[in-house]
CSV table of C-alpha atoms in Angstrom, one decimal:
chain,number,residue,atom,x,y,z
A,22,VAL,CA,42.3,3.6,50.6
A,23,HIS,CA,44.2,5.2,47.8
A,24,ASN,CA,47.4,3.6,48.9
A,25,LEU,CA,45.7,0.2,49.1
A,26,ARG,CA,44.4,0.7,45.6
A,27,LEU,CA,48.0,1.3,44.4
A,28,VAL,CA,49.2,-1.9,46.1
A,29,MET,CA,46.4,-3.9,44.7
A,30,ASN,CA,47.0,-2.6,41.3
A,31,GLU,CA,50.6,-3.8,41.5
A,32,ILE,CA,49.5,-7.3,42.7
A,33,PHE,CA,46.4,-7.9,40.6
A,34,GLY,CA,46.9,-5.3,37.8
A,35,GLU,CA,44.7,-2.2,37.6
A,36,GLU,CA,42.7,-3.8,34.7
A,37,ASN,CA,41.4,-6.3,37.3
A,38,PHE,CA,39.8,-3.7,39.5
A,39,VAL,CA,36.1,-4.4,39.9
A,40,ALA,CA,34.7,-1.8,42.4
A,41,GLN,CA,35.2,0.3,45.4
A,42,ILE,CA,32.3,0.0,47.8
A,43,SER,CA,31.4,2.3,50.7
A,44,VAL,CA,30.0,0.4,53.7
A,45,GLN,CA,28.0,2.4,56.3
A,46,SER,CA,29.6,0.7,59.3
A,47,ASN,CA,28.8,3.4,61.8
A,48,PRO,CA,25.5,5.2,61.1
A,49,ARG,CA,26.0,7.7,64.0
A,50,GLY,CA,29.4,8.6,62.8
A,51,ARG,CA,32.6,8.8,64.9
A,52,GLN,CA,31.9,11.9,67.0
A,53,SER,CA,35.4,11.9,68.4
A,54,GLU,CA,36.9,13.0,65.1
A,55,LYS,CA,38.0,16.6,64.7
A,56,PHE,CA,36.2,17.8,61.5
A,57,PHE,CA,33.7,15.2,60.2
A,58,ALA,CA,32.0,12.2,61.7
A,59,THR,CA,33.0,9.3,59.6
A,60,VAL,CA,30.2,6.8,59.0
A,61,HIS,CA,31.7,4.5,56.4
A,62,GLU,CA,34.6,2.2,55.6
A,63,TYR,CA,35.8,1.0,52.2
A,64,LEU,CA,35.6,-2.4,50.6
A,65,ILE,CA,37.9,-2.9,47.6
A,66,VAL,CA,37.0,-5.6,45.0
A,67,TYR,CA,39.6,-7.1,42.6
A,68,ALA,CA,39.5,-10.1,40.4
A,69,LYS,CA,42.4,-12.4,39.6
A,70,ASN,CA,41.1,-12.2,36.0
A,71,ILE,CA,38.2,-9.7,35.4
A,72,ASN,CA,37.2,-11.6,32.2
A,73,LEU,CA,36.4,-14.6,34.4
A,74,CYS,CA,34.8,-12.6,37.2
A,75,SER,CA,31.2,-13.3,37.9
A,76,ILE,CA,29.1,-11.2,40.3
A,77,VAL,CA,25.7,-12.6,41.2
A,78,GLY,CA,23.8,-9.5,42.1
A,79,ALA,CA,20.8,-9.2,44.4
A,80,ALA,CA,17.3,-10.5,44.2
A,81,LEU,CA,14.7,-7.9,43.1
A,82,SER,CA,12.6,-6.3,45.8
A,83,GLU,CA,8.8,-6.6,45.8
A,84,ASP,CA,8.4,-3.0,44.5
A,85,GLN,CA,10.9,-3.8,41.7
A,86,ILE,CA,9.0,-6.9,40.7
A,87,LYS,CA,5.8,-4.9,40.5
A,88,ASP,CA,7.4,-2.9,37.6
A,89,PHE,CA,7.0,-6.0,35.5
A,90,LYS,CA,3.3,-5.4,35.1
A,91,PHE,CA,2.8,-6.8,31.5
A,92,GLU,CA,2.7,-10.4,30.5
A,93,ASP,CA,2.8,-12.5,27.3
A,94,ASP,CA,3.6,-16.1,26.4
A,95,LYS,CA,7.2,-15.6,27.5
A,96,GLY,CA,6.3,-14.3,31.0
A,97,LYS,CA,6.1,-11.0,32.8
A,98,TYR,CA,7.9,-8.0,31.5
A,99,ARG,CA,8.3,-4.3,31.7
A,100,LEU,CA,8.8,-1.7,28.9
A,101,LEU,CA,12.1,0.1,28.5
A,102,GLY,CA,12.5,2.9,26.1
A,103,LEU,CA,14.6,2.0,23.1
A,104,ARG,CA,16.0,5.5,22.8
A,105,GLN,CA,19.4,5.8,24.5
A,106,ARG,CA,19.3,7.9,27.7
A,107,GLY,CA,22.1,9.6,29.5
A,108,ALA,CA,25.7,9.6,28.3
A,109,ALA,CA,26.4,9.5,24.5
A,110,SER,CA,22.7,9.7,23.7
A,111,ARG,CA,22.9,12.2,20.8
A,112,ARG,CA,22.8,11.4,17.1
A,113,VAL,CA,26.3,12.9,16.7
A,114,ASP,CA,27.6,10.4,19.3
A,115,ARG,CA,26.6,7.3,17.3
A,116,PRO,CA,25.3,8.4,13.9
A,117,LEU,CA,24.6,4.8,12.7
A,118,MET,CA,22.2,4.3,15.5
A,119,TYR,CA,19.9,7.1,14.2
A,120,PHE,CA,17.4,5.6,11.8
A,121,PRO,CA,13.6,5.4,11.4
A,122,ILE,CA,11.5,2.7,12.9
A,123,TYR,CA,8.0,2.1,11.4
A,124,VAL,CA,4.9,1.3,13.4
A,125,ASP,CA,1.7,-0.5,12.5
A,126,PRO,CA,-0.9,1.5,14.4
A,127,LYS,CA,-3.3,-1.4,14.4
A,128,THR,CA,-1.0,-3.8,16.2
A,129,ASN,CA,1.8,-1.6,17.7
A,130,LYS,CA,4.3,-3.9,16.1
A,131,VAL,CA,7.4,-2.4,14.4
A,132,SER,CA,9.5,-2.8,11.3
A,133,LEU,CA,12.5,-1.2,9.7
A,134,GLU,CA,10.8,-1.3,6.4
A,135,LYS,CA,8.0,1.1,5.5
A,136,ASN,CA,4.9,-0.3,3.8
A,137,LYS,CA,1.1,0.0,3.9
A,138,GLU,CA,0.9,-1.6,7.4
A,139,TYR,CA,4.0,-0.1,8.9
A,140,HIS,CA,3.8,3.5,7.9
A,141,ASN,CA,4.1,5.6,11.1
A,142,GLU,CA,7.7,6.8,11.2
A,143,VAL,CA,9.5,7.2,14.5
A,144,PHE,CA,12.9,8.7,15.1
A,145,PRO,CA,14.8,8.8,18.4
A,146,LYS,CA,14.1,12.4,19.4
A,147,LYS,CA,15.3,13.8,22.8
A,148,SER,CA,12.9,15.7,25.0
A,149,ASN,CA,14.5,19.0,24.0
A,150,GLY,CA,13.8,18.2,20.3
A,151,GLU,CA,17.4,17.3,19.5
A,152,ASP,CA,18.2,14.2,17.4
A,153,GLY,CA,19.0,11.3,19.7
A,154,ARG,CA,19.9,7.7,18.9
A,155,TRP,CA,18.6,4.2,19.6
A,156,MET,CA,20.4,2.1,22.1
A,157,TRP,CA,20.4,-0.8,19.6
A,158,SER,CA,21.9,-1.0,16.1
A,159,SER,CA,19.5,-1.7,13.2
A,160,LYS,CA,21.0,-5.2,13.0
A,161,LYS,CA,20.1,-5.9,16.7
A,162,VAL,CA,16.6,-4.4,16.2
A,163,VAL,CA,15.9,-6.8,13.4
A,164,ALA,CA,17.3,-9.7,15.4
A,165,ASN,CA,15.0,-8.9,18.4
A,166,ILE,CA,12.0,-7.4,16.5
A,167,ASP,CA,9.5,-9.7,18.4
A,168,SER,CA,10.5,-8.1,21.7
A,169,ILE,CA,10.0,-4.5,20.5
A,170,GLU,CA,6.7,-2.6,20.4
A,171,ALA,CA,5.4,0.9,20.0
A,172,ARG,CA,3.1,2.9,22.2
A,173,LEU,CA,1.1,6.0,21.4
A,174,ILE,CA,2.1,8.7,23.8
A,175,SER,CA,-1.2,10.6,24.1
A,176,HIS,CA,0.1,13.9,25.5
A,177,ARG,CA,2.6,14.1,22.7
A,178,ASP,CA,0.3,12.6,20.1
A,179,GLU,CA,3.2,10.5,18.7
A,180,TYR,CA,4.6,7.0,19.0
A,181,ASP,CA,7.6,5.9,21.0
A,182,VAL,CA,9.4,2.6,20.8
A,183,PHE,CA,10.0,0.2,23.7
A,184,VAL,CA,11.7,-3.1,24.3
A,185,ARG,CA,10.2,-5.8,26.4
A,186,ASP,CA,12.4,-6.5,29.4
A,187,TYR,CA,11.5,-9.9,31.0
A,188,LEU,CA,11.4,-10.7,34.6
A,189,GLU,CA,12.8,-14.2,34.0
A,190,LYS,CA,15.7,-15.1,31.8
A,191,ASP,CA,16.7,-18.7,31.0
A,192,GLY,CA,14.1,-19.9,33.4
A,193,GLU,CA,15.4,-17.9,36.4
A,194,GLU,CA,14.2,-14.7,38.0
A,195,ARG,CA,16.6,-11.9,37.2
A,196,TYR,CA,18.9,-10.2,39.6
A,197,ARG,CA,19.7,-6.5,40.0
A,198,LYS,CA,23.3,-5.1,40.2
A,199,ILE,CA,24.6,-4.5,43.7
A,200,ASN,CA,24.9,-0.9,44.6
A,201,THR,CA,28.3,0.5,45.6
A,202,ILE,CA,26.9,2.0,48.8
A,203,TRP,CA,25.9,-0.5,51.5
A,204,ILE,CA,23.6,0.9,54.1
A,205,ASP,CA,21.9,-2.3,55.3
A,206,LYS,CA,21.5,-2.7,59.1
A,207,GLU,CA,23.4,-6.0,58.8
A,208,VAL,CA,26.7,-4.2,57.9
A,209,ASN,CA,26.6,-2.0,61.0
A,210,ASN,CA,29.8,-2.7,63.1
A,211,GLN,CA,27.7,-2.6,66.3
A,212,ASN,CA,26.2,-5.9,65.2
A,213,GLY,CA,29.7,-7.5,65.3
A,214,THR,CA,30.2,-6.5,68.9
A,215,VAL,CA,26.8,-7.9,69.9
A,216,GLU,CA,27.4,-11.2,68.0
A,217,LEU,CA,30.6,-11.8,69.8
A,218,LYS,CA,29.3,-10.9,73.2
A,219,VAL,CA,26.4,-13.3,72.7
A,220,LEU,CA,28.9,-16.1,72.0
A,221,PHE,CA,31.2,-15.2,74.9
A,222,ASP,CA,28.5,-14.9,77.6
A,223,ASP,CA,28.1,-11.1,77.3
A,224,LYS,CA,31.8,-10.5,77.8
A,225,LYS,CA,33.7,-8.1,75.5
A,226,PHE,CA,36.9,-9.8,74.4
A,227,PHE,CA,37.5,-8.0,71.1
A,228,ASP,CA,37.4,-4.4,69.9
A,229,PHE,CA,35.6,-3.6,66.7
A,230,PRO,CA,34.9,-7.1,65.3
A,231,LYS,CA,33.3,-7.1,61.8
A,232,PRO,CA,29.7,-8.2,61.6
A,233,THR,CA,28.9,-11.5,60.0
A,234,GLY,CA,26.3,-9.6,57.9
A,235,THR,CA,29.1,-7.9,56.0
A,236,ALA,CA,30.9,-11.2,55.3
A,237,LYS,CA,27.7,-12.9,54.3
A,238,LYS,CA,26.9,-10.1,51.8
A,239,ILE,CA,30.4,-10.4,50.3
A,240,LEU,CA,30.0,-14.1,49.9
A,241,SER,CA,26.5,-13.9,48.4
A,242,VAL,CA,27.7,-11.3,45.8
A,243,VAL,CA,30.5,-13.5,44.4
A,244,ASP,CA,29.4,-16.2,42.1
A,245,VAL,CA,30.9,-19.2,43.8
A,246,ASP,CA,29.4,-22.6,44.4
A,247,ASP,CA,28.5,-24.0,47.8
A,248,GLU,CA,31.7,-26.1,47.8
A,249,ALA,CA,33.9,-23.0,47.7
A,250,ILE,CA,37.0,-22.4,49.9
A,251,ILE,CA,36.9,-19.0,51.6
A,252,LEU,CA,40.3,-17.5,52.6
A,253,ASP,CA,40.5,-14.7,55.2
A,254,PHE,CA,44.1,-13.6,55.6
A,255,PHE,CA,43.4,-11.2,58.5
A,256,ALA,CA,41.0,-13.3,60.5
A,257,GLY,CA,40.7,-11.1,63.6
A,258,SER,CA,38.0,-12.5,65.8
A,259,GLY,CA,36.9,-15.1,63.2
A,260,THR,CA,33.9,-13.3,61.7
A,261,THR,CA,34.4,-15.0,58.3
A,262,ALA,CA,34.4,-18.5,59.9
A,263,GLN,CA,31.0,-17.8,61.6
A,264,ALA,CA,29.6,-16.3,58.4
A,265,VAL,CA,30.6,-19.4,56.3
A,266,MET,CA,29.2,-21.8,58.8
A,267,GLU,CA,25.9,-19.9,59.1
A,268,LEU,CA,25.5,-19.8,55.3
A,269,ASN,CA,26.1,-23.6,55.2
A,270,LYS,CA,23.5,-24.0,57.9
A,271,LYS,CA,21.0,-21.9,55.9
A,272,ASP,CA,21.3,-23.5,52.4
A,273,GLY,CA,23.0,-26.9,53.2
A,274,GLY,CA,26.2,-25.9,51.5
A,275,ASN,CA,29.6,-27.3,52.1
A,276,ARG,CA,31.8,-24.2,52.0
A,277,LYS,CA,35.1,-24.4,53.8
A,278,PHE,CA,37.2,-21.6,55.3
A,279,ILE,CA,40.8,-21.0,55.9
A,280,LEU,CA,41.7,-18.3,58.5
A,281,VAL,CA,45.1,-16.8,58.9
A,282,GLN,CA,45.9,-14.8,62.0
A,283,MET,CA,49.2,-13.9,63.6
A,284,PRO,CA,49.4,-14.8,67.3
A,285,GLU,CA,49.2,-11.1,68.3
A,286,GLN,CA,49.3,-10.7,72.0
A,287,CYS,CA,46.3,-9.4,73.9
A,288,ASP,CA,46.8,-6.7,76.4
A,289,GLU,CA,47.6,-8.2,79.8
A,290,ASN,CA,45.0,-5.9,81.3
A,291,SER,CA,42.3,-6.9,78.9
A,292,GLU,CA,39.3,-9.0,79.8
A,293,ALA,CA,40.3,-11.5,77.1
A,294,TYR,CA,43.8,-12.0,78.6
A,295,LYS,CA,42.4,-12.4,82.1
A,296,ALA,CA,39.9,-15.0,80.7
A,297,GLY,CA,42.8,-17.1,79.3
A,298,TYR,CA,42.9,-15.8,75.7
A,299,LYS,CA,46.6,-14.8,75.4
A,300,THR,CA,46.4,-13.9,71.7
A,301,ILE,CA,43.9,-12.7,69.1
A,302,ALA,CA,44.2,-16.1,67.4
A,303,ASP,CA,43.1,-17.8,70.7
A,304,ILE,CA,39.9,-15.7,70.6
A,305,ALA,CA,39.2,-16.7,67.0
A,306,LYS,CA,39.7,-20.4,67.6
A,307,GLU,CA,37.4,-20.3,70.6
A,308,ARG,CA,34.8,-18.4,68.6
A,309,ILE,CA,34.8,-21.2,65.9
A,310,ARG,CA,34.4,-23.8,68.6
A,311,ARG,CA,31.4,-22.0,70.1
A,312,VAL,CA,29.7,-21.4,66.8
A,313,ILE,CA,30.1,-25.1,66.0
A,314,GLN,CA,28.6,-26.1,69.3
A,315,LYS,CA,25.8,-23.5,68.8
A,316,ILE,CA,24.8,-24.9,65.4
A,317,LYS,CA,25.0,-28.5,66.7
A,318,LYS,CA,22.7,-27.6,69.5
A,319,GLU,CA,20.2,-25.9,67.2
A,320,LYS,CA,20.3,-28.9,64.9
A,321,ALA,CA,19.5,-31.3,67.8
A,322,GLU,CA,16.6,-29.1,69.0
A,323,LYS,CA,15.1,-28.3,65.5
A,324,PRO,CA,16.3,-31.0,63.0
A,325,ASP,CA,13.5,-30.1,60.6
A,326,LEU,CA,15.2,-26.8,59.9
A,327,PHE,CA,18.4,-28.5,58.6
C-alpha cells in the first residue's frame, strides 16, 4: 500500500490525498499466513482536485438521532460544549480564544458584555483547572449568539457554555463523516463469492470477486449525481457493473459504467474455461448480461417496486 501511495502521489499530487481506509474483507483472517492472520485490505482515496472534492457521509443511526433531544423553533438539536476539547485546547495554543462569556442566570442566555442581567462570568477552564480556550473566536460567538446557551452544572456549582447543534441543516437531515475502518458485513469478500455463484447457477468461475456491497458503499460516499459515469479500470468479474445497476434499480438513477478488463486467459483446467469462458473479460460480460436479465425479470414480476 505504501508503494501505491507513492504512485498515486505522482499522478494526482500528494495534496489531493483524501483518505486511506481499512476494509475488513475477511473477518476470520487468513490463517494460512505465517505470523498474523490478515483480516483487512486497503482502499486509497484521491481527488483530482481536493478543493472540489465532496464526500456525502452516512445517515445518522437511530441512537445518534436520539442525541438530539432538545427542540426549539429551528428544530431538534443537541448541546455541544463551546470549550475546545482535544488537541490545541489550551489557552497558550490560541490566546485570542480565551475570553469571558457572561450568563443571564434567569434565561441562560449569554453575552460578551457584562451588565446587570449578564453578570455570571464564565471562562473556558479545563477539567484539571488549567486555562483552556473556546472553539470559536469572539467574533464568531457574537455572530451566532442566538445558538449559544449556558447551563448550570450542579455538581460543580458553576455555568458552562454550549452551542446548539441542529439535526437538520438547510432543510435536510445531517450526515455523519464516514469512518476510515469499514467492518460492515456487506464488505466481506465472502459475499462476493456467494453473489457470483448465485448468478452462475452455483458454479464457482472466479476466485476472490469483490462484493457489490463494497462498490455500493464507495459510490454512496462520493457526492455524484444519479447520472454519473463510473469507471472501473480493473473490472475483474464485473462487480462494479452489478453494483451500479442495482443502485439504479433502488433509486431510479441513470448511472452508467465503463469497465476495462484485459482478456486475461482463464486456466484451461478451471471450471470457467470448461464452461466456455476463455478469459476473465468473458466472465465479466456474461455477469453483466445475467444481472440485466435478473433485473428485467424482477421488474416484470414486481413492477410496483420500480
